[in-house]
Short mmCIF file of C-alpha atoms in Angstrom, two decimals:
data_model
loop_
_atom_site.label_atom_id
_atom_site.label_comp_id
_atom_site.label_asym_id
_atom_site.label_seq_id
_atom_site.Cartn_x
_atom_site.Cartn_y
_atom_site.Cartn_z
CA MET A 109 133.44 38.13 22.15
CA LEU A 110 131.95 35.03 20.98
CA PHE A 111 134.10 31.46 21.05
CA LYS A 112 133.84 30.87 16.76
CA ASP A 113 135.47 34.60 16.65
CA ILE A 114 138.57 33.55 18.07
CA GLN A 115 141.14 31.37 15.68
CA GLY A 116 142.21 27.72 16.96
CA ASN A 117 142.34 26.82 20.22
CA ASP A 118 139.43 24.32 19.54
CA ASN A 119 140.74 21.78 22.92
CA ILE A 120 140.54 24.86 25.20
CA LYS A 121 137.37 26.73 23.88
CA ARG A 122 135.22 22.13 24.70
CA GLN A 123 136.77 22.76 27.87
CA LEU A 124 135.55 25.91 29.01
CA ILE A 125 132.40 25.43 27.22
CA GLN A 126 132.20 22.22 29.12
CA MET A 127 132.98 23.55 32.84
CA VAL A 128 129.63 26.11 31.74
CA ASP A 129 127.66 23.42 30.45
CA ASN A 130 128.38 20.52 33.45
CA ASN A 131 128.40 23.45 36.18
CA HIS A 132 131.82 22.57 36.95
CA VAL A 133 133.03 26.45 37.33
CA GLY A 134 135.36 27.33 39.76
CA HIS A 135 135.90 30.39 41.05
CA ALA A 136 139.16 31.53 39.96
CA LEU A 137 141.05 30.76 36.50
CA LEU A 138 144.59 31.59 35.97
CA PHE A 139 145.58 31.93 31.38
CA ASN A 140 148.42 31.28 30.99
CA GLY A 141 150.36 32.40 28.05
CA PRO A 142 153.27 33.96 25.71
CA GLU A 143 152.24 37.07 24.64
CA GLY A 144 150.13 37.56 20.95
CA ASN A 145 148.03 34.52 22.12
CA ALA A 146 144.23 34.17 22.71
CA LYS A 147 144.67 33.60 26.86
CA LEU A 148 142.96 37.50 26.78
CA GLN A 149 139.94 36.49 23.98
CA LEU A 150 139.14 33.47 25.42
CA ALA A 151 138.98 34.97 29.34
CA LEU A 152 136.00 37.49 27.41
CA ALA A 153 134.27 34.62 25.25
CA PHE A 154 134.03 32.22 28.66
CA ALA A 155 132.74 35.79 30.55
CA GLN A 156 130.07 36.04 27.76
CA TYR A 157 129.11 32.63 27.36
CA LEU A 158 128.91 31.95 31.18
CA ASN A 159 126.21 34.70 31.68
CA CYS A 160 124.19 34.68 28.07
CA ASP A 161 120.52 34.05 28.36
CA ASP A 162 120.27 31.91 25.61
CA ARG A 163 123.48 29.01 25.49
CA HIS A 164 123.21 27.40 22.21
CA ASP A 165 125.57 25.15 19.50
CA GLY A 166 128.49 25.94 22.15
CA ASP A 167 128.24 29.33 21.81
CA SER A 168 126.86 32.66 23.38
CA CYS A 169 123.92 33.48 21.62
CA GLY A 170 125.65 37.35 21.02
CA VAL A 171 122.06 38.90 21.13
CA CYS A 172 120.69 38.51 24.05
CA PRO A 173 120.57 41.77 26.28
CA SER A 174 123.95 40.35 28.71
CA CYS A 175 125.83 39.31 24.76
CA THR A 176 125.08 42.77 23.79
CA GLN A 177 126.65 44.33 26.77
CA PHE A 178 129.59 41.83 27.11
CA ALA A 179 130.46 42.62 22.92
CA LYS A 180 130.29 46.70 24.33
CA LEU A 181 132.68 45.54 27.50
CA ALA A 182 129.73 47.53 29.35
CA HIS A 183 127.82 45.00 31.16
CA PRO A 184 127.52 46.00 34.95
CA ASP A 185 128.62 42.51 36.39
CA LEU A 186 131.74 42.86 34.17
CA HIS A 187 134.72 44.55 36.06
CA PHE A 188 138.11 45.12 34.72
CA ILE A 189 141.70 45.40 36.63
CA PHE A 190 144.94 46.10 35.12
CA PRO A 191 148.61 47.89 35.05
CA VAL A 192 148.10 51.57 35.47
CA GLY A 193 150.44 54.55 36.62
CA THR A 194 150.99 58.18 36.80
CA SER A 195 150.11 59.10 33.17
CA LYS A 196 150.14 62.48 30.83
CA LEU A 197 146.22 62.04 30.71
CA LYS A 198 145.73 62.14 34.09
CA LYS A 199 145.78 64.82 36.56
CA THR A 200 146.07 63.08 39.35
CA LYS A 201 148.66 60.43 40.51
CA ASP A 202 146.75 57.97 42.72
CA THR A 203 145.28 56.30 39.79
CA VAL A 204 143.22 53.19 39.69
CA SER A 205 142.06 51.25 36.52
CA ASP A 206 138.47 52.76 36.81
CA ASP A 207 140.42 55.92 35.65
CA PHE A 208 140.96 54.48 32.58
CA ILE A 209 138.17 52.25 31.45
CA GLU A 210 136.82 54.37 28.59
CA GLU A 211 141.20 53.84 27.13
CA TRP A 212 140.70 50.31 28.07
CA ARG A 213 138.03 49.76 25.68
CA GLU A 214 138.99 51.45 23.09
CA PHE A 215 142.54 49.55 23.48
CA ILE A 216 141.01 46.03 23.87
CA PHE A 217 138.33 46.65 20.72
CA ASP A 218 141.24 48.27 18.40
CA ASN A 219 143.83 45.59 18.97
CA TYR A 220 141.48 42.69 18.96
CA ALA A 221 142.29 41.35 22.64
CA LEU A 222 146.16 41.27 21.39
CA GLY A 223 147.44 44.17 22.60
CA THR A 224 150.81 43.77 24.24
CA LEU A 225 151.63 45.30 27.87
CA ASN A 226 153.64 47.87 25.53
CA ASN A 227 150.80 48.72 24.22
CA TRP A 228 148.57 49.55 26.79
CA TYR A 229 150.99 51.32 28.85
CA ASN A 230 151.37 53.37 24.94
CA CYS A 231 147.75 54.02 24.99
CA ILE A 232 147.50 55.44 28.44
CA LYS A 233 150.68 56.98 27.98
CA ILE A 234 153.03 55.67 30.81
CA ASP A 235 156.28 54.70 31.19
CA SER A 236 155.74 51.45 33.49
CA GLY A 237 152.50 50.21 35.68
CA ILE A 238 151.40 47.91 38.17
CA ILE A 239 147.98 46.81 39.70
CA ASN A 240 148.28 48.79 43.43
CA ALA A 241 146.61 48.54 46.82
CA LEU A 242 143.71 50.88 45.73
CA ASP A 243 142.83 48.97 42.64
CA CYS A 244 143.24 45.75 45.28
CA ASN A 245 140.52 47.73 47.59
CA GLY A 246 138.63 48.11 44.89
CA ILE A 247 138.06 44.82 44.09
CA ILE A 248 137.11 43.40 47.57
CA LYS A 249 134.40 46.53 47.50
CA THR A 250 132.78 46.03 44.42
CA LEU A 251 132.43 42.06 44.60
CA SER A 252 131.37 42.76 48.31
CA TYR A 253 127.93 43.57 45.98
CA THR A 254 125.60 41.23 44.41
CA SER A 255 125.18 40.62 41.10
CA TYR A 256 122.70 43.55 39.39
CA GLN A 257 121.74 41.82 36.59
CA SER A 258 123.42 38.38 35.44
CA LYS A 259 124.21 35.48 38.05
CA TYR A 260 128.05 36.02 37.86
CA LYS A 261 130.24 38.96 39.13
CA ILE A 262 133.19 38.14 36.86
CA MET A 263 136.76 40.16 37.35
CA VAL A 264 138.95 40.14 34.98
CA ILE A 265 142.83 41.17 36.34
CA TRP A 266 144.74 41.44 33.36
CA MET A 267 148.50 41.31 33.34
CA VAL A 268 148.08 39.95 37.34
CA GLU A 269 152.01 39.48 37.70
CA LYS A 270 152.03 43.02 37.87
CA LEU A 271 150.30 42.85 41.04
CA PHE A 272 152.60 45.59 43.64
CA TYR A 273 153.78 43.37 45.74
CA ALA A 274 152.72 45.41 48.93
CA ALA A 275 149.18 45.15 47.83
CA ALA A 276 148.92 41.15 46.71
CA PRO A 277 147.83 40.21 50.53
CA LYS A 278 145.11 42.49 50.31
CA ILE A 279 142.79 40.03 47.75
CA LEU A 280 144.02 36.73 49.17
CA LYS A 281 141.77 36.03 51.76
CA ILE A 282 138.44 37.29 48.55
CA LEU A 283 139.64 34.79 46.06
CA GLU A 284 140.32 31.84 48.32
CA GLU A 285 136.61 32.43 49.93
CA PRO A 286 134.69 34.89 47.15
CA SER A 287 131.09 35.94 47.77
CA GLU A 288 128.59 33.21 45.74
CA ASN A 289 128.58 33.68 41.80
CA THR A 290 131.86 35.09 41.93
CA LEU A 291 134.65 34.48 39.16
CA PHE A 292 137.86 35.85 39.05
CA LEU A 293 140.01 35.46 35.26
CA LEU A 294 143.76 36.09 35.94
CA ILE A 295 145.81 36.71 32.47
CA THR A 296 149.21 36.22 32.58
CA GLU A 297 152.43 36.27 30.51
CA ASN A 298 154.60 35.28 33.44
CA ARG A 299 153.05 32.51 35.82
CA ALA A 300 156.71 32.51 37.63
CA ALA A 301 156.46 35.86 38.82
CA ILE A 302 153.24 35.52 40.23
CA LEU A 303 152.78 35.23 44.26
CA ASP A 304 152.54 30.76 44.80
CA THR A 305 149.17 31.75 47.43
CA ILE A 306 147.97 33.39 44.38
CA ILE A 307 148.37 30.20 42.16
CA SER A 308 146.74 28.37 44.41
CA ARG A 309 144.02 29.57 44.68
CA THR A 310 143.52 29.66 40.96
CA GLN A 311 142.72 26.59 38.31
CA SER A 312 145.30 27.56 35.62
CA ILE A 313 144.76 27.26 31.98
CA ASN A 314 147.70 26.88 29.95
CA ILE A 315 146.74 28.24 26.14
CA PRO A 316 149.63 27.67 23.10
CA GLU A 317 150.53 30.18 20.90
CA PHE A 318 148.75 30.85 17.47
CA THR A 319 149.70 28.10 14.84
CA ASN A 320 150.99 29.93 11.41
CA ASP A 321 147.40 29.09 9.74
CA ASP A 322 145.67 30.77 12.88
CA ILE A 323 147.74 33.86 12.33
CA LYS A 324 147.28 33.62 8.80
CA ASN A 325 143.04 33.88 8.93
CA ILE A 326 143.32 37.07 11.53
CA LEU A 327 145.49 39.05 9.27
CA ILE A 328 143.19 38.27 6.32
CA LYS A 329 140.02 38.84 8.67
CA ARG A 330 140.97 41.98 10.88
CA ASN A 331 143.36 43.32 8.13
CA GLY A 332 142.11 42.63 4.52
CA LEU A 333 145.35 41.02 3.70
CA SER A 334 145.68 38.63 0.82
CA GLU A 335 146.59 34.98 1.25
CA GLN A 336 149.89 35.60 0.12
CA GLU A 337 150.87 38.29 2.41
CA ALA A 338 149.07 36.63 5.28
CA ILE A 339 151.26 33.69 4.80
CA LYS A 340 154.52 35.61 4.86
CA ILE A 341 153.81 37.17 7.69
CA ALA A 342 152.26 34.74 9.82
CA ALA A 343 155.78 32.58 8.87
CA VAL A 344 158.45 35.00 10.57
CA ALA A 345 155.84 36.01 13.18
CA ASP A 346 156.42 33.01 15.62
CA GLY A 347 153.02 32.48 17.08
CA ASN A 348 152.69 35.55 18.10
CA ALA A 349 149.68 37.39 16.75
CA ALA A 350 151.25 40.69 18.40
CA THR A 351 153.86 40.69 16.25
CA ALA A 352 152.31 39.82 13.35
CA LEU A 353 149.69 42.83 13.54
CA SER A 354 152.47 45.36 13.83
CA CYS A 355 153.72 43.47 10.63
CA VAL A 356 150.97 46.19 9.03
CA LEU A 357 151.17 48.51 10.98
CA MET A 358 150.23 52.20 8.99
CA PRO A 359 153.11 53.10 6.78
CA GLU A 360 154.77 56.35 9.60
CA ALA A 361 154.62 53.64 12.10
CA ARG A 362 156.92 51.05 10.04
CA MET A 363 159.45 53.53 8.96
CA THR A 364 160.14 54.94 12.57
CA ALA A 365 160.89 51.41 13.72
CA PHE A 366 162.91 50.60 10.78
CA ASP A 367 164.96 53.54 10.62
CA ASP A 368 165.76 52.52 14.43
CA PHE A 369 166.52 49.25 13.48
CA ILE A 370 169.10 50.03 11.13
CA SER A 371 171.01 52.94 12.29
CA TRP A 372 171.65 50.34 15.23
CA MET A 373 172.32 47.67 12.79
CA ARG A 374 175.14 49.78 10.99
CA VAL A 375 176.72 50.97 14.21
CA CYS A 376 176.57 47.01 15.31
CA ILE A 377 178.19 46.46 11.61
CA ARG A 378 181.03 49.20 12.23
CA SER A 379 182.12 47.50 15.81
CA ASN A 380 183.67 51.50 16.13
CA MET A 381 182.97 51.62 20.32
CA ASN A 382 183.15 55.05 19.97
CA GLU A 383 179.57 54.98 18.28
CA ILE A 384 178.35 51.95 20.40
CA LEU A 385 178.38 53.31 23.75
CA PRO A 386 176.70 56.95 23.05
CA HIS A 387 174.27 55.11 21.22
CA ALA A 388 173.98 52.29 23.61
CA GLU A 389 172.95 54.68 25.85
CA GLN A 390 170.47 56.64 23.52
CA ILE A 391 168.86 53.50 23.55
CA SER A 392 168.29 53.33 27.17
CA LYS A 393 166.88 56.73 27.28
CA ARG A 394 163.17 54.37 26.15
CA GLY A 395 162.81 53.45 29.64
CA ARG A 396 162.18 49.55 30.55
CA GLU A 397 158.88 49.16 28.60
CA GLY A 398 160.13 50.96 25.35
CA CYS A 399 163.23 48.85 25.18
CA THR A 400 161.78 46.02 25.34
CA PHE A 401 159.49 46.80 22.66
CA PHE A 402 162.02 47.94 20.87
CA LEU A 403 164.36 44.56 20.82
CA LYS A 404 161.10 43.06 20.37
CA SER A 405 160.25 44.87 16.82
CA ALA A 406 163.93 44.43 16.15
CA LEU A 407 163.80 40.88 16.63
CA SER A 408 161.16 40.99 13.87
CA LEU A 409 163.11 42.76 10.83
CA LEU A 410 165.83 40.14 11.67
CA GLN A 411 163.25 37.33 11.10
CA GLN A 412 162.15 39.19 8.03
CA ALA A 413 165.77 40.04 7.08
CA LEU A 414 166.67 35.71 7.10
CA PHE A 415 163.41 35.29 5.15
CA LEU A 416 165.08 38.40 2.35
CA ASN A 417 168.46 36.55 2.63
CA GLU A 418 166.48 33.20 2.00
CA THR A 419 164.11 33.52 -0.58
CA GLY A 420 164.91 37.31 -2.37
CA GLN A 421 161.32 37.87 -1.41
CA PHE A 422 160.33 40.88 0.69
CA ILE A 423 157.37 39.34 3.73
CA MET A 424 155.92 42.40 3.20
CA PRO A 425 156.06 45.69 0.46
CA MET A 426 158.93 47.55 1.88
CA PRO A 427 158.44 51.77 0.56
CA GLU A 428 161.35 51.95 -2.41
CA ASN A 429 164.23 53.99 -0.35
CA GLN A 430 164.21 50.84 2.56
CA THR A 431 164.24 48.27 -0.43
CA GLU A 432 167.65 48.58 -1.00
CA THR A 433 168.61 49.43 2.58
CA PHE A 434 167.17 46.21 3.88
CA THR A 435 168.47 44.24 1.14
CA LYS A 436 171.91 45.02 1.93
CA PHE A 437 171.57 44.58 5.53
CA SER A 438 170.04 40.93 4.93
CA ARG A 439 173.07 39.47 3.58
CA PHE A 440 173.98 39.37 7.73
CA VAL A 441 171.36 37.50 8.49
CA ASN A 442 171.12 33.73 7.74
CA LYS A 443 170.30 30.06 9.02
CA THR A 444 172.94 29.69 11.14
CA ASN A 445 173.26 33.20 12.63
CA ILE A 446 169.87 33.91 13.92
CA ILE A 447 169.62 31.57 16.60
CA ASN A 448 172.45 33.59 17.84
CA TYR A 449 170.74 37.35 17.13
CA ASN A 450 167.24 35.61 18.79
CA THR A 451 169.38 33.86 22.30
CA ALA A 452 171.57 37.20 22.55
CA ILE A 453 168.53 39.66 22.13
CA ASP A 454 165.96 37.35 24.26
CA LYS A 455 168.20 37.55 26.97
CA SER A 456 168.46 41.29 26.81
CA ILE A 457 165.16 40.93 27.19
CA LYS A 458 164.23 38.89 30.17
CA ASN A 459 167.29 40.91 31.59
CA ILE A 460 165.23 44.14 31.36
CA GLU A 461 162.41 42.78 32.87
CA ARG A 462 164.28 41.43 35.70
CA ASN A 463 165.17 45.50 36.58
CA GLY A 464 168.32 44.92 35.07
CA TYR A 465 170.81 48.08 34.68
CA ILE A 466 169.52 48.65 30.80
CA PRO A 467 172.98 51.27 30.00
CA LEU A 468 174.82 48.62 30.90
CA ILE A 469 172.33 46.00 29.12
CA MET A 470 172.46 47.31 26.34
CA THR A 471 176.09 47.99 25.98
CA ASN A 472 176.83 44.32 26.28
CA LEU A 473 173.83 43.12 23.19
CA THR A 474 175.70 45.96 21.05
CA ILE A 475 179.14 44.27 21.77
CA ALA A 476 177.21 40.99 21.18
CA LEU A 477 175.51 41.86 18.29
CA CYS A 478 178.74 43.14 16.37
CA ARG A 479 180.21 40.18 17.45
CA ILE A 480 177.96 38.03 15.98
CA ILE A 481 177.52 40.12 12.54
CA LYS A 482 181.49 39.52 11.68
CA GLN A 483 180.95 36.09 12.22
CA LYS A 484 178.44 35.80 9.23
#
């Protein structure tokens, strides 16, 4: 990936380029930032720039043998570690990142290096994942060898907060005293969940969320939207490119998300306890990551409802059978209660991510939304 292909983040790009040009590259960088921002894109562009044979004008050349291999995510000195788990795609239970390397490359290309953790879990058909001890052993073994082709061996660890607590000590020494010309690029969305002993061994780079203009340009470039459509979506994406891209999913996927959301909102509007408990239980069956994704999708739809209620316009064209339903629902969302909607759902997402009991969380959230709707 080239720096010029990444929207915005000009200050971060300059910082990374200067590290290389001034020969001040540390042994471990921590790219920290919210979901749907450019942290993985920047890490990949930095890795490519570092090993490019003909850097010029503040970017990789894009055509040398090293760049060609980096573009395919197939450079022999580029290695990846990411959360994995027992999958229907693999027969063995003791899976490691290398078992899914082809799926990983496809995931990066299909999502423009902006995919979410839930996107990844869906891609390899698992409910949740960790970075396990076997992968940590693999890191030590891989980095014990000399670089194969380029000056630097690069180990990208995506979602390092998913590092299994019992496996973390295995890589502390190599993080502190790596072999010569070895670079760790750690990617995280939750810096607070990483062991202090790991953070102390890294140089942290905080990556901001995208601006609305950045997201607009991504949608125009990647999805071929008109500027008007892209501006509408960017307005409700809240800096999250993954959320924006989800708004332009294939119609079938949008239909499923829409139907599930409307069904839930109807239960909230009726406020019938005999419906609330069974429906909350049904949503809970999605699992921890599935519920998290569902609630993030709900936040996006609530923002779209607010936009419709305030402007009378749809962010994206909807099928005719959805238009009337969504228009009726939008009257329950306004500038005042959207804050309460967001607060309640955000709190529930955090509780789910902290391993709270999902049926209870979803029940309490549904009841809270019943109250918000009544106070419209």
